[in-house]
Amino acid sequence: MQNMRRLFGCQLFILLLAGMAAAAQTDDPSQKSQPPADPAAKPEITVTGKVPNERPLPDLPPDEFTNCLSRVGSDADFRNQALFHAQLSVCEHQLNMEKHVVIERCLDRDENTAAPSIIQACTESLDHQILQGSARYFIFVNRAEAYFALGDAQHALGDYNEALKLAPRKASLYYNRGVFLAAQSNGEDALRDFDTAIGIDPTLAPALRQRAKIYETRGDFKDALADYSEAIRLAPKTAAFWSERGLVCLRQHNYEDALKDEAEAIRLDPKLARAYFLRGAAYGDLGDSRSAVSDLVKAVDLDPSLDKYVTSKGKSASITLPP
């Protein structure tokens, strides 16, 4: 299906669309002073939350037990054996708490830790062997995601691979590496990882969704629809799944099903701007200019960035489907 669509309607609706888009940009203070984005520039990494107030990681000794003994002395230094063992127990408890701090920072449970801090904590956890055996896959995958966030593809891939060596039957790991590979435009390897993830766990709806996206980019709409439909069956309340399946229908000129899917996505998430936009595109192809413009205005109102996909000229407006 062609990316460009022509919507015919009265001048008033086109002016309304342009006006709503302009108002959305004018009301947003962040849009007033920002220069045009450089498409070649790398996205900045924004650190939020409690990161500036992070405490430094504890200085774990190379040999925790030996160090603990050195803190409390040796057995011969104590006439009271009970006192010696009590102090040793306190010391070991403190070391366990320090290890816990490192693990928590590596796992980033509150999602407020900066990526470099996560990498540092995960590295220290591996260096001091805080976790043993296959359980270490947690550490590698969390460090991989931190490297991924920083744009360090080489180290991220290395850690994803190490995680899978330790847990080769963990479907979520293949999914995570697949998402990473897809982001590197490595569709072939990503598809293999999603295939493996779904083979291990056929109920992994996110993997079905990602595989459907790859099928869609290849023009394999039949398999894309099948994967989206299965993802919807597994997670029927996920609005994005409905909207993305609607886009596949739209690309096939199946407007009836596209309208149904986008309507369901909007019912589940009334603020899902893309669903309004895609439904507007379907209405436009069907010649329903009034409904098309209404949905496009709503979409741009919810997400002003969609305005760049709409161009008004005279009594018509051309739109480009967003990626």
XYZ file of C-alpha atoms in Angstrom:
323
model
C 0.000 0.000 0.000
C 1.280 3.446 -0.765
C 2.538 5.432 2.202
C 0.863 8.642 1.017
C -2.891 9.098 1.248
C -5.164 11.867 0.040
C -7.952 13.089 2.284
C -10.591 15.329 0.688
C -12.738 17.555 2.845
C -13.859 21.097 3.348
C -11.362 23.871 4.038
C -12.620 24.291 7.599
C -11.526 20.829 8.713
C -8.072 21.180 7.189
C -7.589 24.525 8.907
C -8.760 22.938 12.161
C -6.196 20.176 11.784
C -3.377 22.604 11.122
C -4.554 24.853 13.941
C -4.674 22.029 16.480
C -1.161 20.917 15.518
C 0.188 24.459 15.822
C -1.538 24.968 19.163
C -0.122 21.706 20.477
C 3.377 22.825 19.571
C 2.929 26.399 20.869
C 1.562 25.280 24.224
C 4.520 23.001 24.807
C 7.323 25.117 26.350
C 9.897 22.540 25.321
C 9.050 23.168 21.664
C 9.667 26.927 21.767
C 13.400 27.099 22.237
C 14.621 23.772 20.887
C 16.573 23.871 17.606
C 15.644 21.384 14.868
C 16.774 17.877 15.733
C 19.848 16.596 13.955
C 18.896 13.144 12.607
C 22.557 12.129 12.607
C 23.076 12.983 16.265
C 23.011 10.210 18.834
C 20.183 10.396 21.360
C 21.213 11.704 24.739
C 20.880 9.521 27.821
C 18.784 11.216 30.465
C 19.249 10.118 34.055
C 16.212 10.573 36.270
C 15.080 9.715 39.762
C 17.476 9.313 42.662
C 20.653 8.851 40.663
C 22.407 12.073 41.802
C 22.017 10.965 45.433
C 23.344 7.431 44.958
C 25.647 6.212 47.677
C 28.959 4.715 46.556
C 29.100 0.948 46.380
C 30.635 -0.815 49.388
C 34.294 -1.716 48.990
C 34.072 -5.491 48.959
C 37.361 -7.202 49.849
C 38.841 -9.830 47.504
C 38.405 -12.573 50.109
C 35.373 -11.729 52.225
C 35.759 -14.429 54.862
C 39.483 -13.853 55.413
C 38.909 -10.124 55.662
C 36.149 -10.656 58.159
C 38.445 -12.730 60.333
C 41.082 -10.006 60.188
C 38.544 -7.515 61.505
C 37.702 -9.465 64.636
C 41.073 -11.088 65.250
C 41.810 -14.790 65.555
C 40.421 -17.466 67.857
C 43.494 -17.178 70.107
C 42.833 -13.513 70.792
C 39.632 -14.300 72.652
C 39.322 -16.146 75.914
C 35.585 -15.980 75.522
C 34.723 -18.231 72.565
C 31.122 -17.045 72.559
C 32.254 -13.428 72.136
C 34.537 -14.371 69.242
C 31.810 -16.225 67.349
C 29.305 -13.456 68.040
C 31.612 -10.836 66.548
C 32.370 -13.125 63.604
C 28.637 -13.551 63.016
C 28.096 -9.774 63.079
C 30.964 -9.274 60.649
C 29.629 -11.864 58.206
C 26.171 -10.324 58.455
C 27.619 -6.931 57.525
C 29.397 -8.436 54.526
C 26.164 -10.070 53.374
C 24.432 -6.701 53.608
C 27.179 -5.126 51.494
C 26.765 -7.863 48.899
C 23.030 -7.221 48.911
C 23.628 -3.535 48.129
C 25.747 -4.491 45.105
C 23.164 -6.977 43.802
C 20.285 -4.512 44.217
C 22.208 -1.807 42.341
C 23.000 -4.257 39.551
C 19.365 -5.376 39.232
C 18.120 -1.760 39.471
C 14.781 -2.777 40.954
C 13.494 0.800 41.323
C 14.661 1.769 37.803
C 16.351 4.895 39.137
C 19.977 3.816 38.822
C 22.148 5.295 36.076
C 23.465 2.857 33.481
C 27.163 3.391 34.408
C 26.345 2.604 38.048
C 24.535 -0.574 36.997
C 27.548 -1.650 34.949
C 29.866 -0.971 37.887
C 27.700 -2.914 40.335
C 27.231 -5.868 38.000
C 30.974 -5.985 37.286
C 31.808 -5.975 40.987
C 29.250 -8.706 41.561
C 30.955 -10.863 38.931
C 34.473 -10.012 40.150
C 33.622 -10.996 43.734
C 31.506 -13.982 42.668
C 28.582 -12.866 44.785
C 26.359 -15.222 42.811
C 27.539 -18.660 41.779
C 26.835 -20.922 38.812
C 23.948 -20.415 36.425
C 22.373 -17.805 38.737
C 24.926 -15.343 37.369
C 22.912 -14.986 34.175
C 20.898 -12.301 36.000
C 24.055 -10.237 36.322
C 25.066 -10.557 32.675
C 21.639 -9.699 31.293
C 21.266 -6.630 33.517
C 24.716 -5.393 32.577
C 23.926 -6.071 28.907
C 20.818 -3.898 29.108
C 22.839 -1.111 30.718
C 25.432 -1.318 27.947
C 22.566 -1.314 25.423
C 21.166 1.865 26.992
C 24.573 3.518 26.632
C 24.861 2.494 22.984
C 27.752 0.084 23.636
C 26.607 -2.661 21.256
C 29.775 -4.757 21.444
C 29.757 -5.207 25.213
C 25.974 -5.591 25.289
C 26.066 -8.470 22.801
C 28.921 -10.116 24.697
C 26.930 -10.071 27.939
C 23.731 -11.325 26.277
C 25.763 -14.219 24.896
C 27.272 -14.978 28.308
C 23.812 -14.944 29.910
C 22.541 -17.458 27.357
C 25.524 -19.747 27.972
C 24.462 -19.915 31.616
C 20.708 -20.235 30.948
C 20.264 -21.657 27.432
C 16.601 -22.570 28.001
C 15.492 -19.163 29.254
C 13.038 -17.796 26.680
C 13.204 -14.232 27.990
C 16.949 -14.080 27.318
C 16.480 -14.916 23.640
C 13.743 -12.292 23.546
C 16.017 -9.655 25.122
C 18.862 -10.426 22.740
C 16.416 -10.427 19.835
C 15.214 -6.928 20.729
C 18.832 -5.802 20.890
C 19.657 -7.370 17.511
C 16.552 -5.858 15.914
C 17.660 -2.440 17.178
C 20.987 -3.035 15.416
C 19.066 -3.708 12.160
C 20.108 -7.356 12.326
C 16.722 -8.765 11.392
C 17.917 -12.266 10.477
C 19.562 -12.993 13.833
C 16.748 -11.242 15.699
C 14.195 -13.442 13.953
C 16.116 -16.568 14.977
C 16.145 -15.420 18.595
C 12.403 -14.705 18.567
C 11.792 -18.111 16.950
C 13.812 -19.770 19.712
C 12.074 -17.797 22.461
C 8.630 -18.737 21.132
C 9.731 -22.361 20.693
C 10.679 -22.498 24.385
C 7.658 -20.511 25.577
C 4.797 -20.239 23.057
C 2.923 -17.943 25.479
C 5.567 -15.193 25.320
C 3.372 -12.537 23.706
C 6.079 -9.823 23.441
C 8.216 -12.192 21.345
C 5.264 -12.853 19.039
C 4.797 -9.106 18.662
C 8.454 -8.497 17.804
C 8.504 -11.357 15.313
C 5.346 -9.955 13.702
C 7.118 -6.609 13.236
C 9.955 -8.287 11.369
C 7.485 -10.195 9.180
C 5.683 -6.927 8.461
C 8.850 -5.133 7.351
C 9.448 -7.999 4.929
C 5.958 -7.747 3.502
C 5.005 -11.137 4.961
C 1.613 -9.897 6.126
C 0.076 -13.354 6.539
C 2.618 -14.439 9.173
C 2.566 -10.989 10.779
C -1.213 -11.177 11.205
C -0.935 -14.689 12.629
C 1.605 -13.582 15.259
C -0.341 -10.454 16.196
C -3.537 -12.492 16.485
C -1.854 -15.005 18.790
C -0.369 -12.185 20.888
C -3.855 -10.671 21.180
C -5.283 -14.034 22.222
C -2.664 -14.267 24.969
C -2.926 -10.611 26.061
C -6.289 -9.285 24.838
C -6.121 -6.120 26.952
C -2.884 -4.844 25.398
C -3.998 -1.940 23.202
C -0.735 -1.767 21.222
C -1.234 -5.314 19.907
C -4.630 -4.389 18.442
C -3.346 -1.172 16.892
C -0.328 -2.847 15.327
C -2.479 -5.594 13.840
C -4.752 -2.843 12.521
C -1.764 -1.318 10.735
C -1.093 -4.622 8.952
C -4.738 -4.703 7.856
C -4.419 -1.119 6.676
C -1.361 -1.944 4.588
C -3.406 -4.694 2.931
C -6.322 -2.320 2.211
C -8.466 -4.350 4.603
C -10.140 -1.229 5.984
C -13.002 -2.966 7.748
C -10.701 -4.995 9.995
C -8.316 -2.053 10.384
C -11.135 0.139 11.697
C -12.242 -2.602 14.110
C -8.736 -3.146 15.491
C -8.002 0.549 15.929
C -11.393 1.068 17.587
C -10.618 -1.713 20.066
C -7.183 -0.236 20.737
C -8.798 3.133 21.465
C -11.373 1.504 23.733
C -8.580 -0.142 25.730
C -6.397 2.969 25.748
C -8.252 6.207 24.881
C -4.929 8.100 24.853
C -3.201 5.906 22.277
C -2.461 8.562 19.654
C -1.231 6.168 16.966
C -4.532 4.300 17.012
C -6.437 7.501 16.228
C -3.912 8.341 13.524
C -4.181 4.924 11.843
C -7.960 4.916 12.081
C -7.914 8.368 10.492
C -5.814 6.971 7.638
C -8.334 4.169 7.119
C -11.230 6.621 7.082
C -9.323 8.749 4.587
C -8.846 5.863 2.186
C -12.539 5.088 2.483
C -13.380 8.686 1.561
C -14.853 9.608 4.958
C -13.029 12.944 5.261
C -14.982 14.179 8.278
C -14.137 11.113 10.400
C -10.569 11.078 9.078
C -9.852 14.685 10.025
C -11.524 14.243 13.413
C -9.249 11.296 14.242
C -6.130 13.029 12.923
C -6.844 16.116 15.002
C -7.266 13.920 18.077
C -4.036 12.057 17.308
C -1.989 15.237 16.935
C -3.590 16.686 20.060
C -2.464 13.623 22.052
C 0.955 13.401 20.409
C 2.136 16.618 18.683
C 5.078 14.729 17.134
C 2.600 13.090 14.732
C 2.082 16.496 13.123
C 5.135 15.956 10.922
C 3.310 13.122 9.160
C 0.467 15.454 8.096
C 0.741 18.036 5.292
C -2.214 20.263 4.451
C -2.564 21.910 1.032
C -5.633 23.740 -0.129
C -8.700 21.657 0.544
C -6.834 18.409 1.098
C -4.295 16.901 3.446
C -1.642 14.284 2.712
C -0.462 11.951 5.465
C 2.425 9.532 5.757
C 2.103 6.473 7.958
C 4.488 6.768 10.912
C 7.134 4.043 11.342
